[in-house]
mmCIF file of C-alpha atoms and ligand atoms in Angstrom:
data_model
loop_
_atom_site.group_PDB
_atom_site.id
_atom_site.type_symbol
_atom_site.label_atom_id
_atom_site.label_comp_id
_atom_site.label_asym_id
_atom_site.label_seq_id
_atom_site.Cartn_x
_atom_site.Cartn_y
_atom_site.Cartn_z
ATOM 1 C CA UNK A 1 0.000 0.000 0.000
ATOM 2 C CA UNK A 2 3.102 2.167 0.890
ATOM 3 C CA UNK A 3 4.301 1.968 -2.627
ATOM 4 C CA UNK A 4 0.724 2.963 -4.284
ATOM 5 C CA UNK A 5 1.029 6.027 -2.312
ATOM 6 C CA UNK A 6 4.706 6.568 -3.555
ATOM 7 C CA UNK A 7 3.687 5.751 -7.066
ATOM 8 C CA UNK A 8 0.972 8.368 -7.014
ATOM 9 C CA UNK A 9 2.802 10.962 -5.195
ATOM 10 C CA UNK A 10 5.512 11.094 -7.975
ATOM 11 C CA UNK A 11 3.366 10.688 -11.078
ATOM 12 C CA UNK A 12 1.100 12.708 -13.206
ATOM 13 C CA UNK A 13 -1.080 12.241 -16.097
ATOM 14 C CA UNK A 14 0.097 10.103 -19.000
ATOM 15 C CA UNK A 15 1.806 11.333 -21.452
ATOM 16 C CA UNK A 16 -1.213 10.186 -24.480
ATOM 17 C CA UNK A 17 -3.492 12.025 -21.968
ATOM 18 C CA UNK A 18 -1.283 14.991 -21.375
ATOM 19 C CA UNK A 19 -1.439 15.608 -25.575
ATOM 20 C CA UNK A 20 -4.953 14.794 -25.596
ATOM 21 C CA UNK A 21 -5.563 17.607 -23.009
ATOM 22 C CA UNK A 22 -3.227 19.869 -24.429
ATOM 23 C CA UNK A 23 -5.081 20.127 -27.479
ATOM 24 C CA UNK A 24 -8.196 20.376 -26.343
ATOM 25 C CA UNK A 25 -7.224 23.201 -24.456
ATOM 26 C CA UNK A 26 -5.868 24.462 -26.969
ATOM 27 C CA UNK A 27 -8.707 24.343 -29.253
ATOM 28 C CA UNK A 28 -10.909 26.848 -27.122
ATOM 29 C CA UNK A 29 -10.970 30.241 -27.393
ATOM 30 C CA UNK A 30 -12.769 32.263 -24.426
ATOM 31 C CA UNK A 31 -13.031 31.783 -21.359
ATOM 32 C CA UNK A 32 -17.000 29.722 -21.785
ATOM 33 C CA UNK A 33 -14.921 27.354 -23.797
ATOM 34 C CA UNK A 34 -12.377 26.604 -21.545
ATOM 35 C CA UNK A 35 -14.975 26.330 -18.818
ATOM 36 C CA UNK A 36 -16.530 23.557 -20.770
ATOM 37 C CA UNK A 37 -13.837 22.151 -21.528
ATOM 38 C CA UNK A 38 -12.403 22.014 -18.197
ATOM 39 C CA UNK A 39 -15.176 20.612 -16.704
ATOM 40 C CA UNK A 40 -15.602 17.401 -19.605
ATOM 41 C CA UNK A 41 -11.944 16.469 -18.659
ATOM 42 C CA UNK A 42 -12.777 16.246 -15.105
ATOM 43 C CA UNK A 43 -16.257 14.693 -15.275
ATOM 44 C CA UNK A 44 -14.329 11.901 -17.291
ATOM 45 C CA UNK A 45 -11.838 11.246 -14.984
ATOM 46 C CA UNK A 46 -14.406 11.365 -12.119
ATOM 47 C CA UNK A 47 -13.570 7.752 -11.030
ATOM 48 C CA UNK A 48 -9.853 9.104 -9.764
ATOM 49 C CA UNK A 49 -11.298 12.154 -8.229
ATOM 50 C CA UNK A 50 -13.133 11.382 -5.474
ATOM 51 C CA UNK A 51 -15.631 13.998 -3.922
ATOM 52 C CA UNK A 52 -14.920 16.108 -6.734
ATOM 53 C CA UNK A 53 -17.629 18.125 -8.450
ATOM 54 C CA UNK A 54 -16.342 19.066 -12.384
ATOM 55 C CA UNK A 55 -18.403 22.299 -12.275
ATOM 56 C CA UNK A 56 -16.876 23.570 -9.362
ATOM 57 C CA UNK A 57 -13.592 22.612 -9.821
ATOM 58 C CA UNK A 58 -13.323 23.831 -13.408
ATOM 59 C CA UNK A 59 -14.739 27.247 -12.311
ATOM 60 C CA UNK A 60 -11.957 27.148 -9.211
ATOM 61 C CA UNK A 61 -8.970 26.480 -12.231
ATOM 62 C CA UNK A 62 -10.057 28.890 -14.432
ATOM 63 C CA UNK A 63 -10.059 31.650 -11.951
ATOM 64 C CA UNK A 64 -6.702 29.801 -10.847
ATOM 65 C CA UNK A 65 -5.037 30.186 -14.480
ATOM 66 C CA UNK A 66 -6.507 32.991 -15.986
ATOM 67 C CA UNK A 67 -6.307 35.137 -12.203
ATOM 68 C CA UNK A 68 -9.908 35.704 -12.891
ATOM 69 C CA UNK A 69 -12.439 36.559 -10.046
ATOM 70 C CA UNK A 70 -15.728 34.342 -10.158
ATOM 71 C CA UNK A 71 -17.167 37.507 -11.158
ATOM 72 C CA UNK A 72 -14.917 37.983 -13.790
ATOM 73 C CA UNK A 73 -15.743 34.699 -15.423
ATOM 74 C CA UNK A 74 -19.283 35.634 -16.115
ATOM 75 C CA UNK A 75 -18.513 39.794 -17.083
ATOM 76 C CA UNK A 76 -15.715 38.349 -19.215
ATOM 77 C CA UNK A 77 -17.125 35.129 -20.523
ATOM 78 C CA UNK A 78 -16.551 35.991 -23.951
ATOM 79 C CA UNK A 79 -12.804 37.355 -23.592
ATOM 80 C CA UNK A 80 -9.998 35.718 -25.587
ATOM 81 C CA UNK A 81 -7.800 33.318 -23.659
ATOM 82 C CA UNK A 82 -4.325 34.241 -23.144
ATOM 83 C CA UNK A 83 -1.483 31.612 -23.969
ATOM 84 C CA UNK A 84 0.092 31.851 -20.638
ATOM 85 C CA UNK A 85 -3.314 31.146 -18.989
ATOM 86 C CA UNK A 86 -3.698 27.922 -21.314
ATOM 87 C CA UNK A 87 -0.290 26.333 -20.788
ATOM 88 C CA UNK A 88 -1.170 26.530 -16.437
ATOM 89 C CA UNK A 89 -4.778 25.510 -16.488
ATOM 90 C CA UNK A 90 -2.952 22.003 -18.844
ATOM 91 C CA UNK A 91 -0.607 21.647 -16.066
ATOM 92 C CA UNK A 92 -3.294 21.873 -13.739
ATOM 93 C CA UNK A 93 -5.832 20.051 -15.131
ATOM 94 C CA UNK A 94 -3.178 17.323 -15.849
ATOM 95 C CA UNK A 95 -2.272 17.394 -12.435
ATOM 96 C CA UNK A 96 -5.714 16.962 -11.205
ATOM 97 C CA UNK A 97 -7.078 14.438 -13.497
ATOM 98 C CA UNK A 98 -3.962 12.097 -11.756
ATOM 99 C CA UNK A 99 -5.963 12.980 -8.403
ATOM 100 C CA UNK A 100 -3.752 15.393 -6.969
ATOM 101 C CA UNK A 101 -5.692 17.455 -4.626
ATOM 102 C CA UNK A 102 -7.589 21.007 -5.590
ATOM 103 C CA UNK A 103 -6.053 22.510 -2.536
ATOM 104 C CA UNK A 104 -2.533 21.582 -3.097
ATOM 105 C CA UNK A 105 -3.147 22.543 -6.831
ATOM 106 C CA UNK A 106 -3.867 26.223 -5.895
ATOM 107 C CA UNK A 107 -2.153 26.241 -2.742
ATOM 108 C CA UNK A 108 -5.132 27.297 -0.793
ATOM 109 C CA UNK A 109 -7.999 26.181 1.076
ATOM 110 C CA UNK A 110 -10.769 27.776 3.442
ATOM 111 C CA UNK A 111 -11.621 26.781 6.325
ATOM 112 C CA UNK A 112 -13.628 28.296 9.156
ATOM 113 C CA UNK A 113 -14.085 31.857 7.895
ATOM 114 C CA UNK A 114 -10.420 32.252 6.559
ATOM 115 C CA UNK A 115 -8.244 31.469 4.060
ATOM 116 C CA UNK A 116 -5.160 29.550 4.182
ATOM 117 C CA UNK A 117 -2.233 28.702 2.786
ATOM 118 C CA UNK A 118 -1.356 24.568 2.055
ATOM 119 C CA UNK A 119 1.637 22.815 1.372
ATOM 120 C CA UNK A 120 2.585 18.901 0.889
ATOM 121 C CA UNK A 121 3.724 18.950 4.793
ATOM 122 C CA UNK A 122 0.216 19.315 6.285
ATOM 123 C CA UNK A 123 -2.894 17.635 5.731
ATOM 124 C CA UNK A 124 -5.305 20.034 3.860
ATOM 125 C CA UNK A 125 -7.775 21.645 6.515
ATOM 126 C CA UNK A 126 -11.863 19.575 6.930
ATOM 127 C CA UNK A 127 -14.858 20.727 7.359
ATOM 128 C CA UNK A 128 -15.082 18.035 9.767
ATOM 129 C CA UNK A 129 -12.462 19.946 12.081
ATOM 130 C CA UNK A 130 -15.662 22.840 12.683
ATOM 131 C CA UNK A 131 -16.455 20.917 15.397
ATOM 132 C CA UNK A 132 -13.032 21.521 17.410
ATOM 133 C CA UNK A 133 -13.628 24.981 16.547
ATOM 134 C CA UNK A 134 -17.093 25.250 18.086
ATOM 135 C CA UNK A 135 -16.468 23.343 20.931
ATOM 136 C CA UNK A 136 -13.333 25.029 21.777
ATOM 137 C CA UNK A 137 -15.129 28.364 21.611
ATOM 138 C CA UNK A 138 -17.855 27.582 23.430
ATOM 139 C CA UNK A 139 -15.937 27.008 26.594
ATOM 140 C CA UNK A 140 -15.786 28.976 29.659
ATOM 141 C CA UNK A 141 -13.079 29.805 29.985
ATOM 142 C CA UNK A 142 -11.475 33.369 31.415
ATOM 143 C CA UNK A 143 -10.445 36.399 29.564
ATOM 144 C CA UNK A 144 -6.848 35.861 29.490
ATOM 145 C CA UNK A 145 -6.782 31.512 28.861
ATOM 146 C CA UNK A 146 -3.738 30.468 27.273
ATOM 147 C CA UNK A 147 -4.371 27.893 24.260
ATOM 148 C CA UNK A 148 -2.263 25.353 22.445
ATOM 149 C CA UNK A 149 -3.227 23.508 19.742
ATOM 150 C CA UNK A 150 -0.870 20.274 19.179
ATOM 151 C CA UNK A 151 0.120 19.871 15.549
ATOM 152 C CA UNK A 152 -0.966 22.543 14.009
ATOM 153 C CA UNK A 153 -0.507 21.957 10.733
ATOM 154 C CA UNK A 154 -1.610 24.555 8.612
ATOM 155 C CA UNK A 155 -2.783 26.585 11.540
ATOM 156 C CA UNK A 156 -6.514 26.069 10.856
ATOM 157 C CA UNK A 157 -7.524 25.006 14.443
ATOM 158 C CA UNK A 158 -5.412 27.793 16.083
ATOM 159 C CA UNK A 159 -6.483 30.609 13.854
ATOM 160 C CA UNK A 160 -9.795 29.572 13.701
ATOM 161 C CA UNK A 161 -10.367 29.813 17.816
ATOM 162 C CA UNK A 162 -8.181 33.174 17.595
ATOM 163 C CA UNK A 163 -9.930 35.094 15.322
ATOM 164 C CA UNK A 164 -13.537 34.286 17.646
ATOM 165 C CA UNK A 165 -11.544 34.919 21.239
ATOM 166 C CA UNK A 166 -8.896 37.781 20.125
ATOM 167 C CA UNK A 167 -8.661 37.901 24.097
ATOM 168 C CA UNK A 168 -7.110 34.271 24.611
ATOM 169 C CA UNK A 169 -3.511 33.586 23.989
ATOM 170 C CA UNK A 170 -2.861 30.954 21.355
ATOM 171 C CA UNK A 171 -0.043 29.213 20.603
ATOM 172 C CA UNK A 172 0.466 26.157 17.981
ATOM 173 C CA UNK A 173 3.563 23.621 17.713
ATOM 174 C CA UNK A 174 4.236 21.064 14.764
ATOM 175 C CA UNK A 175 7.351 18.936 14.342
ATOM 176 C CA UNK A 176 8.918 20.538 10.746
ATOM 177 C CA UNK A 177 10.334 23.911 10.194
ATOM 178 C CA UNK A 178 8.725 24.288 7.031
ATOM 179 C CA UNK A 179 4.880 23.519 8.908
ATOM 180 C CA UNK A 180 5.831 26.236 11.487
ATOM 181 C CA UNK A 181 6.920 28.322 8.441
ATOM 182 C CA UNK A 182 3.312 27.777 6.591
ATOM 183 C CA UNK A 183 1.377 28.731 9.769
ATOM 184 C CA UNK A 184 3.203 31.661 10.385
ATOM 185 C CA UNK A 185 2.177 32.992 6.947
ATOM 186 C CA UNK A 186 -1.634 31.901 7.729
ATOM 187 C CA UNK A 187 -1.153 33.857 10.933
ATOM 188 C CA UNK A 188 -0.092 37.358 9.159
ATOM 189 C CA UNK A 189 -2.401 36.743 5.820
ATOM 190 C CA UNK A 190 -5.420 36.280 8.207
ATOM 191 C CA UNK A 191 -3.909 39.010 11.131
ATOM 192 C CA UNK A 192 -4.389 36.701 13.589
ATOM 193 C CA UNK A 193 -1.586 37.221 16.726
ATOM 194 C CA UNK A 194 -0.664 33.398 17.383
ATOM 195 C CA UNK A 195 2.699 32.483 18.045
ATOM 196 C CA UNK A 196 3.566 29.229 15.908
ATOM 197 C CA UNK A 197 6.618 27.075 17.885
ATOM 198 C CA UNK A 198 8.440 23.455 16.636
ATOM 199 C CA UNK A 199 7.522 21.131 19.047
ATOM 200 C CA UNK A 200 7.194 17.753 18.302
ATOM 201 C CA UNK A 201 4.019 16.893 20.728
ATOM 202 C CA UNK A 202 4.799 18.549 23.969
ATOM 203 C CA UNK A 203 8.539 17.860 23.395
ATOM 204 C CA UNK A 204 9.694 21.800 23.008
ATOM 205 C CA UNK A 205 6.509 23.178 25.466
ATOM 206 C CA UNK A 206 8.364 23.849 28.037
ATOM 207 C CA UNK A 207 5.575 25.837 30.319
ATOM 208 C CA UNK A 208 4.052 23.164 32.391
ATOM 209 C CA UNK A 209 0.571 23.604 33.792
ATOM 210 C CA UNK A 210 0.412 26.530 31.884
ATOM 211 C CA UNK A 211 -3.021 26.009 29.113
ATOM 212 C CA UNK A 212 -6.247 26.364 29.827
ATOM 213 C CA UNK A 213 -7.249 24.406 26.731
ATOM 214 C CA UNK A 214 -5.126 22.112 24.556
ATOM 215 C CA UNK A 215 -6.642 21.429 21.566
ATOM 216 C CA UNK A 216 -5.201 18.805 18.757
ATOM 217 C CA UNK A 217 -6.183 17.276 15.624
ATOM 218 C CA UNK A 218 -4.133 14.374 15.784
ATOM 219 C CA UNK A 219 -3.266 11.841 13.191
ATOM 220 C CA UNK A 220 -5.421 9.058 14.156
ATOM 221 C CA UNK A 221 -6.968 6.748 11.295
ATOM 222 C CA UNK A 222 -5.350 3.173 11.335
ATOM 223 C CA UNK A 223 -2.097 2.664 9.649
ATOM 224 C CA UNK A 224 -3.361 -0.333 7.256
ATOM 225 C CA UNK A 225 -6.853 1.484 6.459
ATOM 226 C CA UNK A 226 -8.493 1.117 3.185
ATOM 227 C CA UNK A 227 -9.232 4.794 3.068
ATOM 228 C CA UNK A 228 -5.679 5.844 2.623
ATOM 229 C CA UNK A 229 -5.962 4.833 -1.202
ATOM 230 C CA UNK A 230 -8.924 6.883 -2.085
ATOM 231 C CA UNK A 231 -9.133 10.547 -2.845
ATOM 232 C CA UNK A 232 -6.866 13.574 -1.747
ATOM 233 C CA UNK A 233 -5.357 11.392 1.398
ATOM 234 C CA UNK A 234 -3.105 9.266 -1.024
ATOM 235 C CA UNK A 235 -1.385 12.600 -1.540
ATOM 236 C CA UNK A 236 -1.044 14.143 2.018
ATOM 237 C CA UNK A 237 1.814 12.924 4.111
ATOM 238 C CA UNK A 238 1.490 10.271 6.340
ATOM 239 C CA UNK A 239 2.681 11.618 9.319
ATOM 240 C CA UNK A 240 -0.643 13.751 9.394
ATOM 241 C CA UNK A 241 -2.774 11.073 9.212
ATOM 242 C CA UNK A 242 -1.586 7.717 10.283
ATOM 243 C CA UNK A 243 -0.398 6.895 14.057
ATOM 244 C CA UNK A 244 -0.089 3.125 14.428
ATOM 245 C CA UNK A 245 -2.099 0.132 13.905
ATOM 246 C CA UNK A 246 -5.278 1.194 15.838
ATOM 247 C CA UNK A 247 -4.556 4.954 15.101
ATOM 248 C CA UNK A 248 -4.355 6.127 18.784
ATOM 249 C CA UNK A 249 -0.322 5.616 19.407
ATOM 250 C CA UNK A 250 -0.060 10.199 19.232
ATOM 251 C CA UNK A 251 -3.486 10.024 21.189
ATOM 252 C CA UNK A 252 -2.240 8.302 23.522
ATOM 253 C CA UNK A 253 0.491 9.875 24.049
ATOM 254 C CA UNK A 254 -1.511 13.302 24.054
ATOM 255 C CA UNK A 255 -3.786 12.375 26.968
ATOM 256 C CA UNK A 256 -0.966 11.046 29.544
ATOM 257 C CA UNK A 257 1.323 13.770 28.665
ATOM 258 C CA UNK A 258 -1.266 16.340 28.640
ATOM 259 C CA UNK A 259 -2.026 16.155 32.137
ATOM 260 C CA UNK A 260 1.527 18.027 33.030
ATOM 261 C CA UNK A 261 0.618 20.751 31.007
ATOM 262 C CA UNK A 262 -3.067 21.942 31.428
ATOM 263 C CA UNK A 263 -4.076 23.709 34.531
ATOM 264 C CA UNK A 264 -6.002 22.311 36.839
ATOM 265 C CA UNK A 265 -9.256 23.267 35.594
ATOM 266 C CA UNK A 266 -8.455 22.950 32.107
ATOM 267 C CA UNK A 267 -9.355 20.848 29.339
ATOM 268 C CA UNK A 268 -8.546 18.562 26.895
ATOM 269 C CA UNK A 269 -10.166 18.733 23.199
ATOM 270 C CA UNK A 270 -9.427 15.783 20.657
ATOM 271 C CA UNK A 271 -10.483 15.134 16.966
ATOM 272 C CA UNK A 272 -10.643 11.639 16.104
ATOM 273 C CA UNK A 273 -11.644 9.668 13.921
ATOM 274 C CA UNK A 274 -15.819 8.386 14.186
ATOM 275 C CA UNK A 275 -15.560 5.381 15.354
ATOM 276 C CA UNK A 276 -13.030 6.196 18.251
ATOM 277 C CA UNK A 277 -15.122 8.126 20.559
ATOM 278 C CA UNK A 278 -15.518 5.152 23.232
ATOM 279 C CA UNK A 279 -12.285 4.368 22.993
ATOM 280 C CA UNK A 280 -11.168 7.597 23.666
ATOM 281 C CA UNK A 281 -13.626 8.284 26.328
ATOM 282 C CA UNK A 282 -12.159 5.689 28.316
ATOM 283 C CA UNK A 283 -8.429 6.547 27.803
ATOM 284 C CA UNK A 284 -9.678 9.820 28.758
ATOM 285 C CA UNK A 285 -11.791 8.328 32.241
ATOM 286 C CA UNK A 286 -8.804 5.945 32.970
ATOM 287 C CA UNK A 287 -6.284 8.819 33.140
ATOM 288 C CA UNK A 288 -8.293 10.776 35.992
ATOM 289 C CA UNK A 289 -9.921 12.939 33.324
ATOM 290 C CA UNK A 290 -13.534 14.568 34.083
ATOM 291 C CA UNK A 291 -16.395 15.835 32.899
ATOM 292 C CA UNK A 292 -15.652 13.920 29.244
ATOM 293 C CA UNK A 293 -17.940 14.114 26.331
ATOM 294 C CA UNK A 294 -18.001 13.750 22.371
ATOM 295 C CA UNK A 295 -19.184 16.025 20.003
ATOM 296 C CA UNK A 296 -20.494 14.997 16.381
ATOM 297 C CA UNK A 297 -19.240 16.816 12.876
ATOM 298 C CA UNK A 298 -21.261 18.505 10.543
ATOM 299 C CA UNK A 299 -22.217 14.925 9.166
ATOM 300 C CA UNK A 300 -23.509 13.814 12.253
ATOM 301 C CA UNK A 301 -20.704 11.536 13.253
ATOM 302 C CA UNK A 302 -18.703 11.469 16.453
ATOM 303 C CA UNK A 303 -15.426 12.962 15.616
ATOM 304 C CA UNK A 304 -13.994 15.275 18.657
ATOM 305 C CA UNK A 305 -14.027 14.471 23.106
ATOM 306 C CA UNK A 306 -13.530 16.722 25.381
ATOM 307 C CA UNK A 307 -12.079 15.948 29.095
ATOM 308 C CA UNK A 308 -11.138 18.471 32.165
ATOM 309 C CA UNK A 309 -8.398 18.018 34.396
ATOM 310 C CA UNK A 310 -9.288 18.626 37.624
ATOM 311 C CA UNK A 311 -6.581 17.518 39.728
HETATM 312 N N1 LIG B 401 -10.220 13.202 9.075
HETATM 313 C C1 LIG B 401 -9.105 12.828 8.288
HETATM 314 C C2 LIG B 401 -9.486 11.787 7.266
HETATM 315 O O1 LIG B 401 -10.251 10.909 7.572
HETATM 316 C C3 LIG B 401 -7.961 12.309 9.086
HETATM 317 C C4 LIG B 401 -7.342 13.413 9.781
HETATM 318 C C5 LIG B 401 -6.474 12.988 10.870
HETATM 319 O O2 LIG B 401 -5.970 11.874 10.934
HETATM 320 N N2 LIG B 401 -6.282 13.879 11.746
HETATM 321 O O3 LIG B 401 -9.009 11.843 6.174
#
C-alpha cells in the first residue's frame, strides 16, 4: 500500500493524456470554452477524483489560471484566452485528473471563515475539524486563557479559535520547520496574533501547567486502512494522518502527557476519527480525566471528546 502512495505521489497524467488535453485546451478560445472544456476532462476522470464536483472545480482552475475573479468569469465570458493562462490551467488540469488534490493545486484552502495557505507537509484543513472549533469556543473559559493547539498543521484550528476569542492567547507547535513556516504565513495573511513554535508533541513546550485548553487534531486513522488509497489522502503525508495500527499511538500519548501541562481546571479537546469516541472516552476516564464528552461533525458523526483536568 506504501508503494501505491509513492507511485501516485511522484506521477502525473500520461503522457497520451497529457497531448490529448493539451489540445483540447488548446482548441478553445474564451473563457465559456475553456470552462466547458475544463469541466468534460474532469467529469471523465471522475472515477480518480473522489468527492470532486467538475463544475466547481473547473470554475476554481479557471479563476486559478486565468487570475480571474468568479465575477470575472461571467462579465468576461466571452474574452480571448491568453497563452500563458492555457499552458497553467494544462498543467493543472493534468495534475488533477492524476488525483492530486484542488487545494494543493492552488495552494489554498478555506476553512472556518479564513483562508489559508497549504503545502505537501500538512494535511489540507476539513470541514469536519468545525467541530473543534465550536467546541473550543464555546468554553468557559477566562479572559486571558492560554491555548495550544498540538500539531498545528496549517494553523486552521489555532487561527480559527483566535480570530472568535482575540482575548485568549494561542499558541500552535508542529514537528517541521517548514509547517511552522506555513502557519506563520496563515497567521499574518489572516492578522491573527498566534505564536507558531516546533515542538514535536509537547517535546519543546516547556511551560508546564500553563493552558487552559489544549486542543489537537491528531493523526489518528489506522495505519493499514483502506481509506488511505482513495481521494486527496493518497497525496497528504502520512505523518498527518496515520499513528499506528489502531490509530491512537499520538493520542495516547496526548492524553498522559497532557495532564503536566493543562491547569487544573483545564481541558482537553481531541479530533478523532468516528468510530473512536468510546475508545477515547475511556483513555480519557482511565487517566483521571472529568467531565468527558463527544461532540459529532457537521455529518452527524462522532469525531472530537472533550475531558477536564481537575486535579
Ligand atoms: N479526518 C481525516 C481523514 O479521515 C484524518 C485526519 C487525521 O488523521 N487527523 O481523512
Amino acid at each position: 500500500m506504501a508503494s501505491t502512495r509513492n507511485r501516485l505521489k511522484h506521477d502525473v497524467a500520461s503522457e497520451t493524456q497529457a497531448s490529448d488535453l493539451s489540445a483540447r485546451i488548446n482548441l478553445c478560445q474564451t473563457i465559456t470554452d475553456a470552462l466547458s472544456a475544463s469541466r468534460k476532462v474532469l467529469t471523465e476522470h471522475q472515477e480518480n477524483l473522489t468527492f470532486n464536483d467538475p463544475t466547481i472545480e473547473a470554475k476554481i482552475f479557471i479563476e486559478y489560471a486565468f487570475e480571474k475573479t468568479s465575477m470575472q468569469l461571467i462579465t468576461q465570458s466571452g474574452e480571448l484566452l491568453c497563452e500563458d493562462g492555457k499552458k497553467k490551467l494544462i498543467s493543472t488540469l493534468s495534475k488533477r485528473i492524476y488525483g492530486y488534490p484542488v487545494a494543493y493545486i492552488v495552494g489554498f484552502q478555506p476553512f472556518w471563515t479564513l483562508n489559508l495557505r497549504v503545502s505537501e507537509h500538512t494535511l489540507i484543513p476539513r470541514s469536519d475539524s468545525e467541530i473543534v472549533v465550536e467546541t473550543a469556543i464555546g468554553l468557559p473559559l477566562s479572559k486571558d486563557a492560554n491555548v495550544l493547539d498540538l500539531g498545528t498543521g496549517t494553523g486552521a484550528i489555532a487561527l480559527a479559535i483566535k480570530s472568535e476569542r482575540s482575548h485568549w492567547i494561542v499558541s500552535g507547535c508542529d514537528f517541521k520547520e517548514e509547517i511552522i513556516e506555513l502557519a506563520r504565513a496563515n497567521a499574518s495573511l489572516n492578522s491573527l496574533n498566534v505564536e507558531f513554535v516546533l515542538s514535536n508533541w509537547f517535546s519543546g513546550i516547556t511551560a508546564t501547567q500553563a493552558f487552559d485548553l489544549i486542543v489537537s487534531n491528531p493523526p489518528y486513522v489506522e495505519s493499514n486502512s483502506i481509506w488511505l488509497n482513495q481521494g486527496d489522502v493518497r497525496f497528504e503525508p502520512d505523518s498527518a494522518l496515520t499513528s499506528g495500527i489502531d490509530g491512537l499511538d499520538d493520542i495516547r500519548h496526548i492524553i498522559s502527557k497532557g495532564t503536566e501541562y493543562l491547569k487544573s481546571g483545564g481541558y482537553l479537546l481531541l479530533e478523532h476519527g468516528h468510530q473512536q469516541a468510546n475508545v477515547i472516552q475511556q483513555l480519557l476516564l482511565q487517566q483521571g480525566y472529568q467531565e468527558v464528552t463527544t461532540k459529532q461533525d457537521l455529518n452527524g458523526l462522532d469525531r472530537a471528546t472533550l475531558g477536564r483536568w481537575l486535579v
